[in-house]
């Protein structure tokens, strides 16, 4: 449905978000198929064509010298919401595309938060506990090892 929407609406740009499992190796061919469909939405699947046959045709189209009226520059990345300040670990695949005739240079933004930064604020400076006015809990063995590694940096 995402590809159909891009084909019909021909937006200047799109953003799709999906589960991390989409990047599992067992989905690799199908994920490549999705990306190529988003890149060349006018190269539609024919009625009697399987998705595998359509993938092969898209690959030939992509590697050949074929021109198309509509093409998107498509990139994807697995992002964790926690790395952007959201207070939960939520990994999602983001697929972003820009119509190629717009000549837009774009990349995913750098993360603003890191696990190392959080560990530093919690266990080295103690700022985290002061800021949230909660008592500092006891450290478990795994966290202690992470902190020791962080202190050596």
mmCIF file of N, CA, C and O in Angstrom, residues 25 27 31 40 45 58 72 87 121 141:
data_model
loop_
_atom_site.group_PDB
_atom_site.id
_atom_site.type_symbol
_atom_site.label_atom_id
_atom_site.label_comp_id
_atom_site.label_asym_id
_atom_site.label_seq_id
_atom_site.Cartn_x
_atom_site.Cartn_y
_atom_site.Cartn_z
ATOM 1 N N UNK A 25 17.547 -11.200 8.325
ATOM 2 C CA UNK A 25 18.110 -11.773 7.099
ATOM 3 C C UNK A 25 17.078 -12.563 6.302
ATOM 4 O O UNK A 25 17.129 -12.597 5.077
ATOM 5 N N UNK A 27 14.155 -11.727 5.704
ATOM 6 C CA UNK A 27 13.347 -10.780 4.935
ATOM 7 C C UNK A 27 14.171 -9.977 3.929
ATOM 8 O O UNK A 27 13.641 -9.075 3.281
ATOM 9 N N UNK A 31 12.766 -7.063 1.578
ATOM 10 C CA UNK A 31 13.060 -5.679 1.940
ATOM 11 C C UNK A 31 13.695 -4.953 0.746
ATOM 12 O O UNK A 31 13.349 -3.808 0.450
ATOM 13 N N UNK A 40 11.422 3.134 -7.736
ATOM 14 C CA UNK A 40 10.841 3.176 -9.090
ATOM 15 C C UNK A 40 9.354 2.808 -9.026
ATOM 16 O O UNK A 40 8.946 1.748 -9.489
ATOM 17 N N UNK A 45 4.071 -3.980 -10.726
ATOM 18 C CA UNK A 45 3.986 -5.438 -10.828
ATOM 19 C C UNK A 45 2.887 -5.787 -11.828
ATOM 20 O O UNK A 45 1.789 -5.241 -11.784
ATOM 21 N N UNK A 58 12.782 -5.278 -11.566
ATOM 22 C CA UNK A 58 13.220 -4.029 -10.938
ATOM 23 C C UNK A 58 14.744 -3.951 -10.857
ATOM 24 O O UNK A 58 15.337 -2.889 -11.093
ATOM 25 N N UNK A 72 12.767 7.962 -7.044
ATOM 26 C CA UNK A 72 13.033 8.490 -5.713
ATOM 27 C C UNK A 72 14.410 8.042 -5.246
ATOM 28 O O UNK A 72 14.834 6.916 -5.511
ATOM 29 N N UNK A 87 11.981 8.687 26.236
ATOM 30 C CA UNK A 87 12.314 7.881 27.411
ATOM 31 C C UNK A 87 11.919 6.411 27.300
ATOM 32 O O UNK A 87 11.309 5.844 28.192
ATOM 33 N N UNK A 121 25.857 10.456 33.505
ATOM 34 C CA UNK A 121 25.027 11.305 34.372
ATOM 35 C C UNK A 121 24.507 10.561 35.596
ATOM 36 O O UNK A 121 24.342 11.144 36.664
ATOM 37 N N UNK A 141 25.938 -5.842 38.584
ATOM 38 C CA UNK A 141 27.268 -6.211 38.067
ATOM 39 C C UNK A 141 27.456 -5.737 36.608
ATOM 40 O O UNK A 141 28.494 -5.192 36.255
#
